[in-house]
Short mmCIF file of C-alpha atoms in Angstrom, two decimals:
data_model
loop_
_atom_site.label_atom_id
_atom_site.label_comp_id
_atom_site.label_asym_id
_atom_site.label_seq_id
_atom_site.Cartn_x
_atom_site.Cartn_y
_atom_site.Cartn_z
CA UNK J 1 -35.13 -79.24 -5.01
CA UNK J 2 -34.61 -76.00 -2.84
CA UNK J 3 -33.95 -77.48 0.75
CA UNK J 4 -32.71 -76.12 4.34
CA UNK J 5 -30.03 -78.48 5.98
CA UNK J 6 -28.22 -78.40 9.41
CA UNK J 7 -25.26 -79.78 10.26
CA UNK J 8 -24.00 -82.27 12.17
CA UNK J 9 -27.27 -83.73 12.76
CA UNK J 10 -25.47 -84.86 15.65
CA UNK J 11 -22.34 -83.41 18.25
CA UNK J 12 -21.39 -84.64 21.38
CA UNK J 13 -19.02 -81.59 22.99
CA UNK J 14 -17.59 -80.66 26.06
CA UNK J 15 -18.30 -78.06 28.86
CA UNK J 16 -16.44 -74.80 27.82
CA UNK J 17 -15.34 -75.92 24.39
CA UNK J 18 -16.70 -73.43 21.15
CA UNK J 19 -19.49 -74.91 18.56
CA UNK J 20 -21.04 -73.81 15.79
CA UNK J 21 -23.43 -75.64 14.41
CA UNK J 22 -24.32 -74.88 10.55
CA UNK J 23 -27.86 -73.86 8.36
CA UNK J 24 -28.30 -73.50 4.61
CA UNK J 25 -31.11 -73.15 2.55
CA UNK J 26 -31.06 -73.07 -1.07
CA UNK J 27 -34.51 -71.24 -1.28
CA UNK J 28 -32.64 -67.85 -1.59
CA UNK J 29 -35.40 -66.60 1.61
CA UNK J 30 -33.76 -63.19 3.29
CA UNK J 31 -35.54 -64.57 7.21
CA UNK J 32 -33.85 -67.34 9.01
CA UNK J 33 -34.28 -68.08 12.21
CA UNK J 34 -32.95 -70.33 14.98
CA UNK J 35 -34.57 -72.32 17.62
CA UNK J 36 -34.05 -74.87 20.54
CA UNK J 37 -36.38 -77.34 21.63
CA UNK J 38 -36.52 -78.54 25.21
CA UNK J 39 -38.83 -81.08 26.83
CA UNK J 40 -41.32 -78.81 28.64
CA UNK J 41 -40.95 -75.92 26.65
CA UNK J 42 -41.81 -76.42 23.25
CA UNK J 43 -39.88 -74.49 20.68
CA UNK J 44 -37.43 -70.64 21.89
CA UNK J 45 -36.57 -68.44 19.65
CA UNK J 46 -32.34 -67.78 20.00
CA UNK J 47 -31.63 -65.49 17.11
CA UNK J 48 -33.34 -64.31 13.98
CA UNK J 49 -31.73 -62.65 10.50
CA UNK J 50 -33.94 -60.97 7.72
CA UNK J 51 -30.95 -60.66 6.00
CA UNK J 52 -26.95 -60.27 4.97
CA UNK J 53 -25.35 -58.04 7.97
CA UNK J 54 -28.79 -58.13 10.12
CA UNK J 55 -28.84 -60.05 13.23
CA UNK J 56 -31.28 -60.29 16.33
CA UNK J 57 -31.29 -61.27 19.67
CA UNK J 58 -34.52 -64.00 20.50
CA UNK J 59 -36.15 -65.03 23.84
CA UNK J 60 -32.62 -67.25 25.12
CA UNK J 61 -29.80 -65.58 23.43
CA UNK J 62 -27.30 -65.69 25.98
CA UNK J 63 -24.26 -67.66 24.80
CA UNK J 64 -25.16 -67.55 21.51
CA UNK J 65 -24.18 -65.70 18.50
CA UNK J 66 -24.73 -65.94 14.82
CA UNK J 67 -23.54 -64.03 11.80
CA UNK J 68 -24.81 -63.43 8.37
CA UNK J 69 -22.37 -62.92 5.74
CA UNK J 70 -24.63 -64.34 2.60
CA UNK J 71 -28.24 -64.93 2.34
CA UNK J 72 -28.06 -68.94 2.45
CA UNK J 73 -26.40 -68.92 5.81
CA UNK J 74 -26.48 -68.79 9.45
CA UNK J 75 -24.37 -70.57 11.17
CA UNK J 76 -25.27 -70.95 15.13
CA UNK J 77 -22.05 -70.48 17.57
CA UNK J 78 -22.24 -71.79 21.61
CA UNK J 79 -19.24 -69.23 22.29
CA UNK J 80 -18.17 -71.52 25.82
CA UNK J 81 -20.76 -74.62 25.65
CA UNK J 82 -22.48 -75.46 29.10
CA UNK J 83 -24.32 -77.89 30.01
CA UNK J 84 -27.60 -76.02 29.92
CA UNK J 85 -27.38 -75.80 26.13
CA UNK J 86 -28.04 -79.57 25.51
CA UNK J 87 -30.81 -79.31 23.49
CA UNK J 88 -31.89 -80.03 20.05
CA UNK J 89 -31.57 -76.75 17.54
CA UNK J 90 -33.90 -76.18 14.56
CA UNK J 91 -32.85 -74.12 12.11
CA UNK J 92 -36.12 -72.15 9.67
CA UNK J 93 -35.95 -69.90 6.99
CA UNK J 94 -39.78 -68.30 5.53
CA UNK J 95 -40.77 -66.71 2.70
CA UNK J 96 -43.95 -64.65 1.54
CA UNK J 97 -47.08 -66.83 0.65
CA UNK J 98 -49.02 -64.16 -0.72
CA UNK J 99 -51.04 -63.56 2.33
CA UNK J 100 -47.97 -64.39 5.04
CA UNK J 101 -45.18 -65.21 5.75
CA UNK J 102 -44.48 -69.28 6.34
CA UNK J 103 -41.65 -70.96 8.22
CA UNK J 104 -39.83 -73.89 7.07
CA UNK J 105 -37.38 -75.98 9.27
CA UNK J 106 -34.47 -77.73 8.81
CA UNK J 107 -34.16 -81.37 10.11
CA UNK J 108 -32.32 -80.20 13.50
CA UNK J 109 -29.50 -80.74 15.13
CA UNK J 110 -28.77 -82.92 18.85
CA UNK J 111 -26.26 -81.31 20.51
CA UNK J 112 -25.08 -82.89 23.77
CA UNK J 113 -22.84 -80.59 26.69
CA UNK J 114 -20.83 -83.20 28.72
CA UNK O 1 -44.89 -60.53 26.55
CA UNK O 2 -46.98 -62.86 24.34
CA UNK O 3 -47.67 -66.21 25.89
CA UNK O 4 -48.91 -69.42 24.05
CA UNK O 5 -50.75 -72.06 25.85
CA UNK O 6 -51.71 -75.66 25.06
CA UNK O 7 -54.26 -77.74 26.84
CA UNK O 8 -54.06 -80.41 26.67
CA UNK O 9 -50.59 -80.87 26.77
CA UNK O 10 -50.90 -85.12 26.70
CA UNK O 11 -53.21 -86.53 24.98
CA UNK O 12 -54.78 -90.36 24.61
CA UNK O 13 -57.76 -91.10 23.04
CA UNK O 14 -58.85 -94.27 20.98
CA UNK O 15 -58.79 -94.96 17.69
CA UNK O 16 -61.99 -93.89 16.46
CA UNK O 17 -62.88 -90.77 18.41
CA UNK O 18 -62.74 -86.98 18.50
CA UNK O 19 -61.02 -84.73 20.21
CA UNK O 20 -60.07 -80.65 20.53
CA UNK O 21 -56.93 -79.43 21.51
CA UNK O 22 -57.04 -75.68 22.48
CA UNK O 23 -54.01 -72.88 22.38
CA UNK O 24 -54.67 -70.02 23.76
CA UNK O 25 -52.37 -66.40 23.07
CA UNK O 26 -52.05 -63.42 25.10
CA UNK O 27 -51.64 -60.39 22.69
CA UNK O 28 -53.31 -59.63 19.76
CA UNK O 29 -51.76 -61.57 16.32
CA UNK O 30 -52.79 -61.33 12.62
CA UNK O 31 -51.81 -64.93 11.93
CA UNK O 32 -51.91 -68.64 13.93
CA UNK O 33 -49.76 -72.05 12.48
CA UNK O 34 -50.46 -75.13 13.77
CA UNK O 35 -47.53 -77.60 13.01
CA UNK O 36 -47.10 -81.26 13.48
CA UNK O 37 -43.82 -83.22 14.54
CA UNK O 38 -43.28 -86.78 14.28
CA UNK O 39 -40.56 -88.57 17.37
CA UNK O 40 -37.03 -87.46 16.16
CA UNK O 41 -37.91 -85.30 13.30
CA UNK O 42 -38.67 -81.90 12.43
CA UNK O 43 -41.68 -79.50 12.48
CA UNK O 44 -44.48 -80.08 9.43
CA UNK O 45 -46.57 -77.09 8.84
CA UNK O 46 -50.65 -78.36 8.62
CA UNK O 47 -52.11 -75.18 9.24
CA UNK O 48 -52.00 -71.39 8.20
CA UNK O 49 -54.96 -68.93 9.89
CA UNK O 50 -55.18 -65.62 9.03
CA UNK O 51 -58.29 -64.16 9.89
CA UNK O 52 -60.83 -64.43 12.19
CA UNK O 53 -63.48 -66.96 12.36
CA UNK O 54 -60.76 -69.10 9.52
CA UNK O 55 -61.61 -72.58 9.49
CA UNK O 56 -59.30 -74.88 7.57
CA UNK O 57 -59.30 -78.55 7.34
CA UNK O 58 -57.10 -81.50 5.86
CA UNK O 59 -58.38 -85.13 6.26
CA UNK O 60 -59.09 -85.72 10.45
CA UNK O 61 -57.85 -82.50 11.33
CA UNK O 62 -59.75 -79.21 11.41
CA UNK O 63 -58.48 -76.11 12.79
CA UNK O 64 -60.01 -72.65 13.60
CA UNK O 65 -59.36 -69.65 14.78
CA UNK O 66 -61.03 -66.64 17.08
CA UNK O 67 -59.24 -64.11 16.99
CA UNK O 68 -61.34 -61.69 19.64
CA UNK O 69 -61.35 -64.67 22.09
CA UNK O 70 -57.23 -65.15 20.90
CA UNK O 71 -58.10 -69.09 20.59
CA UNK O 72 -57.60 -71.62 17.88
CA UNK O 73 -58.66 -74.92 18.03
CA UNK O 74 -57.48 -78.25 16.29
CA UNK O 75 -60.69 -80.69 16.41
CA UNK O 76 -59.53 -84.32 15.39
CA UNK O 77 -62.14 -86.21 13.80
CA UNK O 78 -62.43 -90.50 14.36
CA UNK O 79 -58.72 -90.65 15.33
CA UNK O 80 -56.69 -92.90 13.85
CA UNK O 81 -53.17 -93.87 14.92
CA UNK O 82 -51.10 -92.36 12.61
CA UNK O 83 -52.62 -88.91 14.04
CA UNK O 84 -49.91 -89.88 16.90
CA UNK O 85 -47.59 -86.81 17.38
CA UNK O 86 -46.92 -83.79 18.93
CA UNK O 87 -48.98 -80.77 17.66
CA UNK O 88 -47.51 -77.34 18.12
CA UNK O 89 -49.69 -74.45 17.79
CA UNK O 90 -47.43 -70.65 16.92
CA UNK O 91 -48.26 -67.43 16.82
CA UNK O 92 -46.25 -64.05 15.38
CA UNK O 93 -44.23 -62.60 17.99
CA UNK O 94 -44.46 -59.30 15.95
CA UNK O 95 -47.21 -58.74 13.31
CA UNK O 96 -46.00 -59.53 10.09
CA UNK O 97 -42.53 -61.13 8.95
CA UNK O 98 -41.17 -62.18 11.89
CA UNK O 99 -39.90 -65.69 14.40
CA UNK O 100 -42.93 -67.89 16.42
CA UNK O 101 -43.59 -67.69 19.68
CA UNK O 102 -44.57 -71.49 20.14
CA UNK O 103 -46.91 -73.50 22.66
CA UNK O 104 -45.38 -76.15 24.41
CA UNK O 105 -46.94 -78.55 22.28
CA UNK O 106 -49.67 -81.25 22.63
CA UNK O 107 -48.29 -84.92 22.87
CA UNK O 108 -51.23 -87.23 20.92
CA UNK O 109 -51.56 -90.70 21.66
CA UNK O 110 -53.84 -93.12 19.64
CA UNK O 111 -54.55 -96.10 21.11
CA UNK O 112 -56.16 -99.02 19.74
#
């Protein structure tokens, strides 16, 4: 079955150090997306593709960046992780319904900044 | 900037009763998602709404949407306690193909 996974589920890093946390989707959809979720604040929108070579900054981009070299991936990278960035990260892709578009999400990822 | 807003944004009601949780958006949007997420997991989509005065219902829930007032509601129906979530409503930040601007979510509680 078509699918979107992130990985780790899981990292535990360290002020300063580089991550890059990974999304795939075997759908073949040309829109992914990447959000973090933070008590308080629902779901922010970090950086959005609609496809290979196409990237855009979202609503808390700073000290973030992504890349999109094929249309299954977009890998996340914390260029100096701080502390501010612990958060859990969804990854979504969508794809036209007929009528819409429609968002699916990966199972996220729990990143912690010590 | 488009805003979304959730009232409530914690919920507890008893099994058995309704309740209306209301999101509210600031600009104009063509389309409204309600989705659902369980403690530790990730989003599930229960709702599409793409015109005004849309109704759409599965099981307890019923959602609608008003576009001239920019509301939608989700009306739960003799709650039962495996309605227990948190309930995110979304709009477009752009019309048409594009990321969510989300609500901050409404935290259910069904109590016995």
């Amino acid at each position: 079955d078509a699918e979107i996974t992130q990985s780790p589920r899981h990292k535990i890093t360290e002020t300063g150090r580089q991550v890059t946390l990974a999304c795939h989707q075997t759908w073949n959809h040309n829109n992914m997306f990447w959000y973090r979720q933070d008590l308080g604040h629902g779901l922010r929108l970090i950086h959005y593709s609609y496809g290979v070579q196409d990237t855009n900054k979202g609503e808390v981009s700073d000290g973030y960046s992504v890349s999109r070299s094929n249309t299954e991936d977009l890998p996340l990278t914390l260029e100096s992780a701080a502390s501010s960035q612990t958060s859990v990260y969804f990854c979504a892709s969508s794809e036209w319904r007929g009528v819409g578009y429609e968002q699916y999400f990966g199972p996220g990822t729990r990143l912690t900044v010590t | 900037e488009l805003k979304v807003e959730q009232n409530p944004l914690f919920l507890s009601m008893q099994e058995g009763k309704n309740y209306t949780i209301y999101c509210n958006y600031s600009t104009t949007s063509d389309r409204l998602y309600w989705y659902r997420q369980d403690p530790g997991k990730s989003l599930e989509s229960l709702f599409v709404l793409l015109s005004n005065g849309a109704v759409k219902q599965e099981g307890r829930l019923m959602a609608s949407l008003d576009t001239k007032a920019r509301l939608s509601t989700l009306h739960i129906t003799a709650a039962v306690h495996d309605l227990s979530a948190t309930y995110f409503c979304a709009v477009d930040l752009y019309s048409g193909n594009t990321p969510l601007v989300f609500g901050k979510g409404t935290r259910l509680s069904v109590i016995a």
